[in-house]
mmCIF file of C-alpha atoms in Angstrom:
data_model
loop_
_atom_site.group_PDB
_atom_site.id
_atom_site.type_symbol
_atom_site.label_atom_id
_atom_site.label_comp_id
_atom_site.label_asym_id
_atom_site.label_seq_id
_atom_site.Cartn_x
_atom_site.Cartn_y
_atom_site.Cartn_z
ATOM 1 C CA UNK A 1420 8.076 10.519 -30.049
ATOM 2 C CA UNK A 1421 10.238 12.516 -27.799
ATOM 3 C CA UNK A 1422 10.010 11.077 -24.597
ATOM 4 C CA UNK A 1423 12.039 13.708 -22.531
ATOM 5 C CA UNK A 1424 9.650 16.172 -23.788
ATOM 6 C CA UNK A 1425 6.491 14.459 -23.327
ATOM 7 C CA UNK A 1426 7.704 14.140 -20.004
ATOM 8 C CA UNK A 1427 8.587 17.858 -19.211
ATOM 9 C CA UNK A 1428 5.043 18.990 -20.992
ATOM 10 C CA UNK A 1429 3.457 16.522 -18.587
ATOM 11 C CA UNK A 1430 5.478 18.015 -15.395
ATOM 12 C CA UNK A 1431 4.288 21.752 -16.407
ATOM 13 C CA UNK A 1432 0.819 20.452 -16.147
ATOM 14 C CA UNK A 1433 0.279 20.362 -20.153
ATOM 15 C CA UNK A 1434 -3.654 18.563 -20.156
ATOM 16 C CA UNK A 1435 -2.634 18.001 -24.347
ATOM 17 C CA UNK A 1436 0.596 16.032 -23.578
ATOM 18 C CA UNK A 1437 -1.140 14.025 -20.740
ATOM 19 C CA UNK A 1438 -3.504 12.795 -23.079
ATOM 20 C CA UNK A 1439 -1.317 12.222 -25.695
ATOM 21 C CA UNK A 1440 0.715 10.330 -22.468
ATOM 22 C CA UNK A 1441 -2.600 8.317 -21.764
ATOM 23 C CA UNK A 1442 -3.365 7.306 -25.518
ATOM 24 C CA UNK A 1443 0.280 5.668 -25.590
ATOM 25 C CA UNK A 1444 0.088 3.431 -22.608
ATOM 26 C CA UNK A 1445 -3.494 2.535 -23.819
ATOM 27 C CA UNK A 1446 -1.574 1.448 -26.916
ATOM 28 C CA UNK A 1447 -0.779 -2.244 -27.613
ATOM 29 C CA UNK A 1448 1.744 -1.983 -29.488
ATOM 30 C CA UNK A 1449 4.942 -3.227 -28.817
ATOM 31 C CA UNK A 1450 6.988 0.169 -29.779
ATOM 32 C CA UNK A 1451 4.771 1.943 -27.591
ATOM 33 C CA UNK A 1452 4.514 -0.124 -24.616
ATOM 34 C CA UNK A 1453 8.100 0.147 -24.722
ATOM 35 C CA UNK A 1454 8.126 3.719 -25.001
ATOM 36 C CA UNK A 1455 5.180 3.975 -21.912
ATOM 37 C CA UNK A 1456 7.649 2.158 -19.746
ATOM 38 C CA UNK A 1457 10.423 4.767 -20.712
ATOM 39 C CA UNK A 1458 7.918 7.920 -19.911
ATOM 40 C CA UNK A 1459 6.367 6.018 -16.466
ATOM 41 C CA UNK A 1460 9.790 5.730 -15.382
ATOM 42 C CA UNK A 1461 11.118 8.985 -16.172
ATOM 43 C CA UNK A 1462 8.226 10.194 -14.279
ATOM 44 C CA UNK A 1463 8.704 8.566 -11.274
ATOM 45 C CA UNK A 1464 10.747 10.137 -9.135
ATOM 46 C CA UNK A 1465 8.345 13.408 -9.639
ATOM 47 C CA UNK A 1466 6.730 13.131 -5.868
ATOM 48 C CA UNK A 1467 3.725 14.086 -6.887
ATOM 49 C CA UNK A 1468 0.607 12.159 -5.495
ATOM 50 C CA UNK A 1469 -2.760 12.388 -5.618
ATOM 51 C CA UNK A 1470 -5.647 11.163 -3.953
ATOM 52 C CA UNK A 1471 -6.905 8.269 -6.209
ATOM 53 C CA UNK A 1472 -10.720 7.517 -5.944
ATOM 54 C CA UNK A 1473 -12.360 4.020 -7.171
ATOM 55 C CA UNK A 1474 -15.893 4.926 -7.573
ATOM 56 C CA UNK A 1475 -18.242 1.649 -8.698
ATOM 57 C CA UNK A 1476 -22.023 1.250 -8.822
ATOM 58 C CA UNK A 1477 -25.438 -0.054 -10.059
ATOM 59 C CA UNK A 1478 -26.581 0.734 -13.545
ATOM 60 C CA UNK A 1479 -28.313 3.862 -13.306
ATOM 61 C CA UNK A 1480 -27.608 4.907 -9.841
ATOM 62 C CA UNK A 1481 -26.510 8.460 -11.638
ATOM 63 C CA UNK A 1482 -22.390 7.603 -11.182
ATOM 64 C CA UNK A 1483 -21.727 9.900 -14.259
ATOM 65 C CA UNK A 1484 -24.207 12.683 -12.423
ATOM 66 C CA UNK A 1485 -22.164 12.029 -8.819
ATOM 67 C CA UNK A 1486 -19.110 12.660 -10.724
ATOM 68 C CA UNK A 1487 -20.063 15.891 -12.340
ATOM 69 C CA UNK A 1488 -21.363 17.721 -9.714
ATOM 70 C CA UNK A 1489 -18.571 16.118 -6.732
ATOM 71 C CA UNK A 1490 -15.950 17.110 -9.559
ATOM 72 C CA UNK A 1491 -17.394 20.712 -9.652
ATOM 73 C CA UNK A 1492 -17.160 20.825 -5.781
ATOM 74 C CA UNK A 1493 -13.675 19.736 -5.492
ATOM 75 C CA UNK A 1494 -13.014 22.630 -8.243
ATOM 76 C CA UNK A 1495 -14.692 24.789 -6.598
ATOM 77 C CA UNK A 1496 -11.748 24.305 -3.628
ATOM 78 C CA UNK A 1497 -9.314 24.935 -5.540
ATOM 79 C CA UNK A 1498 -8.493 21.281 -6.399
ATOM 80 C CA UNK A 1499 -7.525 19.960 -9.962
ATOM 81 C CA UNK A 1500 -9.318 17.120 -10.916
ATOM 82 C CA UNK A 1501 -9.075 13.987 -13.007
ATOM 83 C CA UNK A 1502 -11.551 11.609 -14.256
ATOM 84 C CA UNK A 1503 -10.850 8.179 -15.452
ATOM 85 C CA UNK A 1504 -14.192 6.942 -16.607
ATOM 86 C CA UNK A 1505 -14.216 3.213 -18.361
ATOM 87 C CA UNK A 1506 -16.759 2.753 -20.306
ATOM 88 C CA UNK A 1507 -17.598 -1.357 -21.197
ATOM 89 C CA UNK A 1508 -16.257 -2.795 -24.399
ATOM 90 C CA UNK A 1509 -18.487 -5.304 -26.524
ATOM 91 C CA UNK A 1510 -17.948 -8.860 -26.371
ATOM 92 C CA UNK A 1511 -18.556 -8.968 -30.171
ATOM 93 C CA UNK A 1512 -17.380 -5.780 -32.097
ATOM 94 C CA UNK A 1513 -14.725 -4.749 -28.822
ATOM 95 C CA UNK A 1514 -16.187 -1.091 -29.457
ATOM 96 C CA UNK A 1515 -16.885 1.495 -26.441
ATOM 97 C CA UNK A 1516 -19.409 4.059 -26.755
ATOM 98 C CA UNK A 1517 -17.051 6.689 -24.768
ATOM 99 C CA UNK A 1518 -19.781 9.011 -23.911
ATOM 100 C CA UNK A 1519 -18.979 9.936 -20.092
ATOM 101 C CA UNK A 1520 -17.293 13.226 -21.260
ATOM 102 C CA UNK A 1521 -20.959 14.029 -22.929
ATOM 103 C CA UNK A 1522 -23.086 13.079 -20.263
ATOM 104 C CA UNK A 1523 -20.168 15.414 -17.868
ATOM 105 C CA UNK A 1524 -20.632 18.670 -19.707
ATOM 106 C CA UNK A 1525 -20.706 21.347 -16.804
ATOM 107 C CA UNK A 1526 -17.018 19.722 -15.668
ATOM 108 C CA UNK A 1527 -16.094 18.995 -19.322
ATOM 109 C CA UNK A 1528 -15.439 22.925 -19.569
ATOM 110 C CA UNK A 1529 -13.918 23.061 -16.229
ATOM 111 C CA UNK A 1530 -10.307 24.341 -16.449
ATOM 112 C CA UNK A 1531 -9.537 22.250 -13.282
ATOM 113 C CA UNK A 1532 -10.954 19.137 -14.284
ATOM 114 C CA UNK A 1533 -9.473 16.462 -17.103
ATOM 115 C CA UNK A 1534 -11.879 13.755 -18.201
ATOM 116 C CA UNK A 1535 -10.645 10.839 -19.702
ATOM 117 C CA UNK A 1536 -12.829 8.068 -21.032
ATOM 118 C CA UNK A 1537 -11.493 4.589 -22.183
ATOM 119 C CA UNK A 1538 -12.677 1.376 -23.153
ATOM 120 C CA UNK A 1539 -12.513 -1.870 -20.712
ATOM 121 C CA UNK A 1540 -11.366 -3.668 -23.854
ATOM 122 C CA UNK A 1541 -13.181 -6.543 -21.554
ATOM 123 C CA UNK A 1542 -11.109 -6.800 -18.946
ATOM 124 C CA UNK A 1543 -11.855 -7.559 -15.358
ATOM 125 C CA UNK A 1544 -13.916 -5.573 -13.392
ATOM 126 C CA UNK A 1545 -14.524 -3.498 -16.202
ATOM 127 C CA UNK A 1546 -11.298 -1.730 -15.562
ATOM 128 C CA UNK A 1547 -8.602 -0.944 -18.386
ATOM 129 C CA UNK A 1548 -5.550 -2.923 -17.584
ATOM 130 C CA UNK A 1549 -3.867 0.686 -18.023
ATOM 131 C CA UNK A 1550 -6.197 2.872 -16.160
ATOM 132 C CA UNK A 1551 -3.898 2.471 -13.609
ATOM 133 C CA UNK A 1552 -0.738 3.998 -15.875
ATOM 134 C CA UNK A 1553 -3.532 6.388 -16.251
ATOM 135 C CA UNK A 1554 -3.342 7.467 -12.733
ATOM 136 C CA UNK A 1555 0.147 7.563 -12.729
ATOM 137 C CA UNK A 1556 0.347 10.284 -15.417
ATOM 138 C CA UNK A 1557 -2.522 12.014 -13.625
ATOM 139 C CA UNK A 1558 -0.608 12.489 -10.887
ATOM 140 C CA UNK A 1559 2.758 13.357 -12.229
ATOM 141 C CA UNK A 1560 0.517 16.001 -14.327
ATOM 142 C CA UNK A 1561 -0.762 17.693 -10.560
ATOM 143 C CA UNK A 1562 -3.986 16.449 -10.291
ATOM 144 C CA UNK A 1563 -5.262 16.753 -6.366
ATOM 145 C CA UNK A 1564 -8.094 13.577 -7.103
ATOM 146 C CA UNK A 1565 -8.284 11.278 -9.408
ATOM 147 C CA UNK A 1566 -11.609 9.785 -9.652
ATOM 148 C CA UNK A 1567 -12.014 6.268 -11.022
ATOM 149 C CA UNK A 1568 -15.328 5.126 -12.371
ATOM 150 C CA UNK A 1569 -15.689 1.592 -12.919
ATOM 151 C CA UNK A 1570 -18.447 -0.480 -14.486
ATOM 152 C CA UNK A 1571 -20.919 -2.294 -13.149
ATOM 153 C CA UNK A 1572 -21.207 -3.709 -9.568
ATOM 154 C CA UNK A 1573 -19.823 -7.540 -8.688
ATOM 155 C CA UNK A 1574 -16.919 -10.004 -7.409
ATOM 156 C CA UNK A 1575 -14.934 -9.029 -10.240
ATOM 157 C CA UNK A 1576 -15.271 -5.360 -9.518
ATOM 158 C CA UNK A 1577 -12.482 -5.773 -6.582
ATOM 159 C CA UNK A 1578 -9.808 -5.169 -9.058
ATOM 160 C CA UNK A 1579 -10.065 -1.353 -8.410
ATOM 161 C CA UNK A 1580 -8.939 -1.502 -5.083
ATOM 162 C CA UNK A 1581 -5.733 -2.659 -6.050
ATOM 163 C CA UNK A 1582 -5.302 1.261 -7.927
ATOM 164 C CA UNK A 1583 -6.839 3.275 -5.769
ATOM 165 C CA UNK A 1584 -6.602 4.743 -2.065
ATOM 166 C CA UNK A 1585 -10.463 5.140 -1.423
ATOM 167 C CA UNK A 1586 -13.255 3.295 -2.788
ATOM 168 C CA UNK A 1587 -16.788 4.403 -2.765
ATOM 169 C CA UNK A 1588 -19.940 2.789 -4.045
ATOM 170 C CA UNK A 1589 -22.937 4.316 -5.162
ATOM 171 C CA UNK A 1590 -26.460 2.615 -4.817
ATOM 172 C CA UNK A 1591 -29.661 4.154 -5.142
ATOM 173 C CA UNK A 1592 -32.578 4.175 -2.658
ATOM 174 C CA UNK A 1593 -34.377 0.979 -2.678
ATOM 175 C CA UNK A 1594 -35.973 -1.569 -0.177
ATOM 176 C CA UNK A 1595 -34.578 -3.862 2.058
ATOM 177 C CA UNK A 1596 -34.175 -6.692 -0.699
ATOM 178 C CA UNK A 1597 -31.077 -3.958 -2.358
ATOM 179 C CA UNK A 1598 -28.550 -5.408 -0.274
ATOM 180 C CA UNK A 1599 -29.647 -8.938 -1.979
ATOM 181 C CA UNK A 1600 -28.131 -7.830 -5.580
ATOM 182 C CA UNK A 1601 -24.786 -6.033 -4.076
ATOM 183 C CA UNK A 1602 -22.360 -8.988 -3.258
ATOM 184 C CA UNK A 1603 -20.700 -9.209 0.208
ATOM 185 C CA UNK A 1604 -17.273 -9.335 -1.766
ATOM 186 C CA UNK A 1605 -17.541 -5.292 -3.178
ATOM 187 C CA UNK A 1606 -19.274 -4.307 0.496
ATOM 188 C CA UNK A 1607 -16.254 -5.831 2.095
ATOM 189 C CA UNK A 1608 -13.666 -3.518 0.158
ATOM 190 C CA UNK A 1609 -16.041 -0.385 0.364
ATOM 191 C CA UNK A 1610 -14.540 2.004 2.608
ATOM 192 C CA UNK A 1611 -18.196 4.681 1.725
ATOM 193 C CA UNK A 1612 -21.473 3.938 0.984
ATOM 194 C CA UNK A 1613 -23.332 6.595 -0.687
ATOM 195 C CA UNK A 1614 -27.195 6.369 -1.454
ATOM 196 C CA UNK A 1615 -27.748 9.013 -4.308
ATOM 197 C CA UNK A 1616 -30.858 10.472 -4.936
ATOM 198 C CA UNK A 1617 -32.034 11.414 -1.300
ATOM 199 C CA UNK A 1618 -33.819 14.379 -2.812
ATOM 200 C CA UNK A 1619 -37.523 14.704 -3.663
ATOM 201 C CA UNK A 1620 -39.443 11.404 -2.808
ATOM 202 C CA UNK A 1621 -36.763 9.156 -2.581
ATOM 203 C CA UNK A 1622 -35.553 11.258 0.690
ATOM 204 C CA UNK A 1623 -37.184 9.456 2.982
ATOM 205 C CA UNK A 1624 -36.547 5.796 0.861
ATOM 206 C CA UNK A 1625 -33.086 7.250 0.673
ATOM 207 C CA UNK A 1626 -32.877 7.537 4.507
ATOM 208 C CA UNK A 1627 -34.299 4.345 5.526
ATOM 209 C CA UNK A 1628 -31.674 2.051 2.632
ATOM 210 C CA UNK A 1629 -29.044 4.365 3.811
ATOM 211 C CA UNK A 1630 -30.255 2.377 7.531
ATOM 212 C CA UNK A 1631 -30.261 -0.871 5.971
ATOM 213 C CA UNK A 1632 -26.182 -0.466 4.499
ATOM 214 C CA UNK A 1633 -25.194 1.235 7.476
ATOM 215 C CA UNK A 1634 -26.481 -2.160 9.539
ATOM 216 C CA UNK A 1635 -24.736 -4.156 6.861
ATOM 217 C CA UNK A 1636 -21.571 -2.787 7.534
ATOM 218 C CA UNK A 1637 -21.516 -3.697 11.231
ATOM 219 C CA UNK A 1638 -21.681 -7.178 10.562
ATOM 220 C CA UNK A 1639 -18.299 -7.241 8.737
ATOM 221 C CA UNK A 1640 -15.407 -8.305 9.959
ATOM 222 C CA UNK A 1641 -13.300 -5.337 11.156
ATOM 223 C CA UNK A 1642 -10.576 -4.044 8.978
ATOM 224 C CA UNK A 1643 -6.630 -2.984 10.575
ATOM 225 C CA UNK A 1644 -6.854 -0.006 7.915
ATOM 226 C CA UNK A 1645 -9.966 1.395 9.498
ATOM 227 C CA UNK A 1646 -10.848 3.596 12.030
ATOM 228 C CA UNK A 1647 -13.769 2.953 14.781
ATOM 229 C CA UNK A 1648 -16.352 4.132 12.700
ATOM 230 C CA UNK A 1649 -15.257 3.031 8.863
ATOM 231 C CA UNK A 1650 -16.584 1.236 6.111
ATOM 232 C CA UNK A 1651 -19.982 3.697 6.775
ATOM 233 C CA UNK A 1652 -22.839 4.792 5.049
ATOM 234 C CA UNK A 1653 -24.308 8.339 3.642
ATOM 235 C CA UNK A 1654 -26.636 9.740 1.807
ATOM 236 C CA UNK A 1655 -26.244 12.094 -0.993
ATOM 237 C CA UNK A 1656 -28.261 14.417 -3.619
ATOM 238 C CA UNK A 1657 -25.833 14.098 -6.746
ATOM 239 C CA UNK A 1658 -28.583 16.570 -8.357
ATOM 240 C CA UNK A 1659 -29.665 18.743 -5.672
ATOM 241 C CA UNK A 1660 -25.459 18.603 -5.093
ATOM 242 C CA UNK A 1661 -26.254 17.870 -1.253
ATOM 243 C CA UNK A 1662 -23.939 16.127 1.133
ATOM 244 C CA UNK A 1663 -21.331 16.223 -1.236
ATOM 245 C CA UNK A 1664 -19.627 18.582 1.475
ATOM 246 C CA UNK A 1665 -19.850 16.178 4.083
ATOM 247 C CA UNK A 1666 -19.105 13.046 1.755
ATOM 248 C CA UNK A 1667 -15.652 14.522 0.929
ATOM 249 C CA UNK A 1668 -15.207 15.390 4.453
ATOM 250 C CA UNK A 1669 -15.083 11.490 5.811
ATOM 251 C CA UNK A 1670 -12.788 10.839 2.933
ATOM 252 C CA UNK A 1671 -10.190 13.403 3.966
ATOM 253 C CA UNK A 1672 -10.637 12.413 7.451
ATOM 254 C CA UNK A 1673 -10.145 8.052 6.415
ATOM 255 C CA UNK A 1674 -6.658 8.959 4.419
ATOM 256 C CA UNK A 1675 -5.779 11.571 7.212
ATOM 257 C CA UNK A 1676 -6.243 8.510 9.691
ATOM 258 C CA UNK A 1677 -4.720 6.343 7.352
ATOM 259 C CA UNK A 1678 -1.344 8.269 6.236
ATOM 260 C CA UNK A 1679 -1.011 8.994 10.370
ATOM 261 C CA UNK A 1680 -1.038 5.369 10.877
ATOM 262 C CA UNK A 1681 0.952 3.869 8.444
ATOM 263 C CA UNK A 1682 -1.960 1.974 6.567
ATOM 264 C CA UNK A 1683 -1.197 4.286 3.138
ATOM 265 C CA UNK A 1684 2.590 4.086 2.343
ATOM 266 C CA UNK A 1685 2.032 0.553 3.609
ATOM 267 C CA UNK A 1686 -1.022 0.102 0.962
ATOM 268 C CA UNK A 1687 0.345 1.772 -1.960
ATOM 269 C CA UNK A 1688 3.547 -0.369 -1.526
ATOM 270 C CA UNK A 1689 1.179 -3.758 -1.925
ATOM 271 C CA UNK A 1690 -0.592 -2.431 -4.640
ATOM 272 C CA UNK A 1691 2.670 -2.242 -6.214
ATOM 273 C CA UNK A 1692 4.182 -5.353 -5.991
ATOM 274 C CA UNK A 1693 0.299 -6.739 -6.842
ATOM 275 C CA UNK A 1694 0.686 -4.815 -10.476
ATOM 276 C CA UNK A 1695 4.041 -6.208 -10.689
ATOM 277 C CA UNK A 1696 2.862 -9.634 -10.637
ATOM 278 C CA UNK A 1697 -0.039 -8.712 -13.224
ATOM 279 C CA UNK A 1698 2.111 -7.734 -15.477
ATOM 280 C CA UNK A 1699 3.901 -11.067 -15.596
ATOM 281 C CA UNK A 1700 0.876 -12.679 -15.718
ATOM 282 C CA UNK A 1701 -0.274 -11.029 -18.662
ATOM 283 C CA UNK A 1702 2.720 -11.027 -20.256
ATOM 284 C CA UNK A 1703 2.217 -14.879 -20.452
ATOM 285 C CA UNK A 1704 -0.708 -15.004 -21.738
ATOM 286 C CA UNK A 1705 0.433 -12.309 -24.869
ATOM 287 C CA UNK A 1706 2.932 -15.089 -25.420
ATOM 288 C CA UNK A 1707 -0.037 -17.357 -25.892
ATOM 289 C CA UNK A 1708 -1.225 -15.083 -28.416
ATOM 290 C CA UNK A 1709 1.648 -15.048 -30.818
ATOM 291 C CA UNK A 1710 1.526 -17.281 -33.823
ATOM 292 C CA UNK A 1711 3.378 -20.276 -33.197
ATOM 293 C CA UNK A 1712 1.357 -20.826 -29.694
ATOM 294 C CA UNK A 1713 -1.551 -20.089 -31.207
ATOM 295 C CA UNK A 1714 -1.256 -22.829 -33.779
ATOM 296 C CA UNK A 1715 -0.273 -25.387 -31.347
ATOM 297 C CA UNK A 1716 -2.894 -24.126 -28.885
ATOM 298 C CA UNK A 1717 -5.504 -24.712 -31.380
ATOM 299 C CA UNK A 1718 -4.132 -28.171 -32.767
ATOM 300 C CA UNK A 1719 -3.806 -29.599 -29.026
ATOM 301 C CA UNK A 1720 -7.642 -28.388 -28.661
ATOM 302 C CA UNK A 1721 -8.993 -30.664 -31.447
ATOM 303 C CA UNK A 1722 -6.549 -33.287 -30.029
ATOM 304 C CA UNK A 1723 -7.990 -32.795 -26.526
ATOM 305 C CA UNK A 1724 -11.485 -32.811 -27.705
ATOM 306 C CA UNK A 1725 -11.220 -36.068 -29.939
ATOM 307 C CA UNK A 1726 -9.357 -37.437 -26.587
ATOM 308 C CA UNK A 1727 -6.649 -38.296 -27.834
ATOM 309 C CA UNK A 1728 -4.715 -35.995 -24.646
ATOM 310 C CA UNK A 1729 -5.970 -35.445 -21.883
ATOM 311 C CA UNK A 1730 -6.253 -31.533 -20.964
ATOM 312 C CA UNK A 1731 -3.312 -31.645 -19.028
ATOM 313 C CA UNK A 1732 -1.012 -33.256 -20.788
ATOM 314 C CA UNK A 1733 -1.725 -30.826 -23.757
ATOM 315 C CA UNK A 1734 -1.432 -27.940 -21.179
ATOM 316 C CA UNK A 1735 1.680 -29.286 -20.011
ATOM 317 C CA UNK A 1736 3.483 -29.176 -23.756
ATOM 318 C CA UNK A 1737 2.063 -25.864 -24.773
ATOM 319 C CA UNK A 1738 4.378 -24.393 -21.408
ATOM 320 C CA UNK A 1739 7.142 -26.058 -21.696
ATOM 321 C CA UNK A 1740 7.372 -25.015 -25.465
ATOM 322 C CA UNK A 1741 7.133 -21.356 -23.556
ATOM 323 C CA UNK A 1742 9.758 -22.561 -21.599
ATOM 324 C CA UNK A 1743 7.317 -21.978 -18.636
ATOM 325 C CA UNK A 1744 7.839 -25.700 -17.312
ATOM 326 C CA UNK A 1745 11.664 -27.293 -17.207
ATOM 327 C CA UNK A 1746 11.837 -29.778 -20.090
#
C-alpha cells in the first residue's frame, strides 16, 4: 500500500481512500498497524480539526434516528459530516451486526455525510480501541463534525470522553425513577442532556423528565471547563426533527466558551497523552498474548489453582519473563 498516496487521496477529501484509511487502522495486523502509524503521522501536521461529538444512550432511546435527522441538519448548513457508529461485538462468535448505515438511509445518500460502522470487538465502553484513529482520519479528510455513537449507557461508557470534545446523552421520556438506571459517573461527564421523543404524547412526559435531569445536574459538583449554565438539559423531537436547531446551538456556544478560555487546546492535549499511555498498556497485554506467555500464563494458572503459587508470585514471574519487573 502506498502510503504517500493514501495520504494525498485522504487530504483531497477522497470518502474511498478514507475508508480504505479506516479499515487499516481497524486492522490487527502487525504490517498494518505499522503502516497506520506511518499514514497517522504523515497526516498530522494537516491542521485540520473538527468538532468531535461522543453521543451515548439507553437502548432504544432512537440514537441511530437522532443521528440521521441532526446529521441531515448539519448538512443542510453546509457542514460535512462523519459518523462513527460502534456497533457491540458478541462475547461468543466476536461478530457485529453493522447495521447503523441501514437504519441511517436518508444521510446514507447524503454527499456531505460519511458513515462508518465498526465493531467494539468488546472493548470498553463499547468503543473500538481505534475509533479514535478513526477521528483522526475524519478530520484530516475535512469533516466539520464527527459524531461518535457509543453503546449502551454505564461507568464504563466514560471512555469516550477521552476522544471527543462534546459529549451528549440521549434518554427518553420517562418518570422520575429514569435517573435511577443512568449512573452518576456518565451524568458527571455529560456536558447535554437531550430527552428525545418530546413529540406526540410523550411531549408533556418529555417536558416534565427533561425537569427531573435538569435538577440532577445542579447537584453536581461544578466543572472549571464549564460555563454558568453547563452540563444542561433539552428536549428534542429526533422524528418530528425539532430542537435540533437549538441543540446544536448550545454546543457551538460550550466549544466557543471553551476554545476562548483555554479549556480545548488544554483538553485535547490530555486526551493525548491519556491515548499515549493506552497504547502502552495494551501493548502489554498483546505481549501476553503471544505464544510463549501464553503457555506459561496457562501453566502458572493450573499451578495457582492446585496452590502450589500463590497468585502473586506466579504474576510476578510471568513479568519479569516480559522483562516488565527487574530480575
Amino acid at each position: 500500500m502506498d502510503i504517500a498516496e493514501l495520504r494525498d487521496r485522504i487530504l483531497k477529501q477522497d470518502r474511498r481512500a478514507l475508508a480504505r484509511a479506516i479499515t487499516l487502522v481497524e486492522s490487527g495486523r502487525a504490517d498494518h498497524r505499522a503502516q497506520a502509524a506511518e499514514l497517522l503521522e504523515e497526516l498530522r501536521g494537516s491542521g485540520r480539526e473538527a468538532l468531535r461529538i461522543g453521543l451515548s444512550g439507553t437502548p432504544g432511546v432512537g440514537k441511530s434516528t437522532f443521528i440521521e435527522s441532526f446529521g441531515m441538519f448539519l448538512t443542510a448548513q453546509g457542514k460535512r459530516v462523519a459518523v462513527l457508529a460502534v456497533d457491540p461485538s458478541s462475547t461468543r462468535s466476536g461478530g457485529s451486526i453493522l447495521g447503523d448505515k441501514t437504519r441511517m438511509e436518508r444521510l446514507s445518500r447524503d454527499k456531505n455525510a460519511f458513515i462508518r460502522p465498526s465493531p467494539s470487538q468488546t472493548h470498553l465502553g463499547g468503543v473500538a480501541r481505534r475509533t479514535r484513529e478513526a477521528v483522526a482520519l475524519c478530520e484530516a479528510a475535512g469533516f466539520d463534525v464527527v459524531l461518535i455513537e457509543t453503546v449502551g449507557v454505564g461507568q464504563s461508557e466514560t471512555v469516550v470522553a477521552e476522544m471527543s470534545d462534546l459529549f451528549v446523552l440521549l434518554l427518553a421520556p420517562a418518570g422520575g425513577d429514569e435517573l435511577q438506571g443512568v449512573k452518576r459517573g456518565i451524568m458527571e461527564i455529560a456536558d447535554l442532556i437531550l430527552v428525545n421523543k418530546a413529540d406526540g404524547d410523550l411531549k408533556a412526559t418529555a417536558t416534565r423528565t427533561c425537569a427531573d435531569y435538569a435538577g440532577a445536574l445542579r447537584l453536581l459538583r461544578k466543572r472549571a471547563q464549564d460555563p454558568d449554565d453547563f452540563p444542561k438539559a433539552m428536549t428534542v423531537s429526533a422524528l418530528e426533527e425539532q430542537g435540533l436547531s437549538d441543540a446544536w446551538g448550545e454546543m457551538g456556544a460550550l466549544s466557543d466558551w471553551r476554545h476562548e478560555n483555554g479549556h480545548w487546546d488544554k483538553r485535547r492535549r490530555a486526551q493525548a497523552q491519556f491515548w499515549f499511555l493506552e497504547e502502552v498498556k495494551q501493548g502489554v497485554l498483546a505481549q501476553l498474548d503471544s505464544g510463549d506467555a501464553k503457555a506459561q500464563i496457562a501453566e502458572l494458572a493450573t499451578k495457582v489453582a492446585g496452590q502450589a503459587i500463590t497468585p502473586s508470585a506466579a504474576a510476578d514471574k510471568v513479568l519479569k519473563a516480559l522483562d516488565i519487573r527487574k530480575r
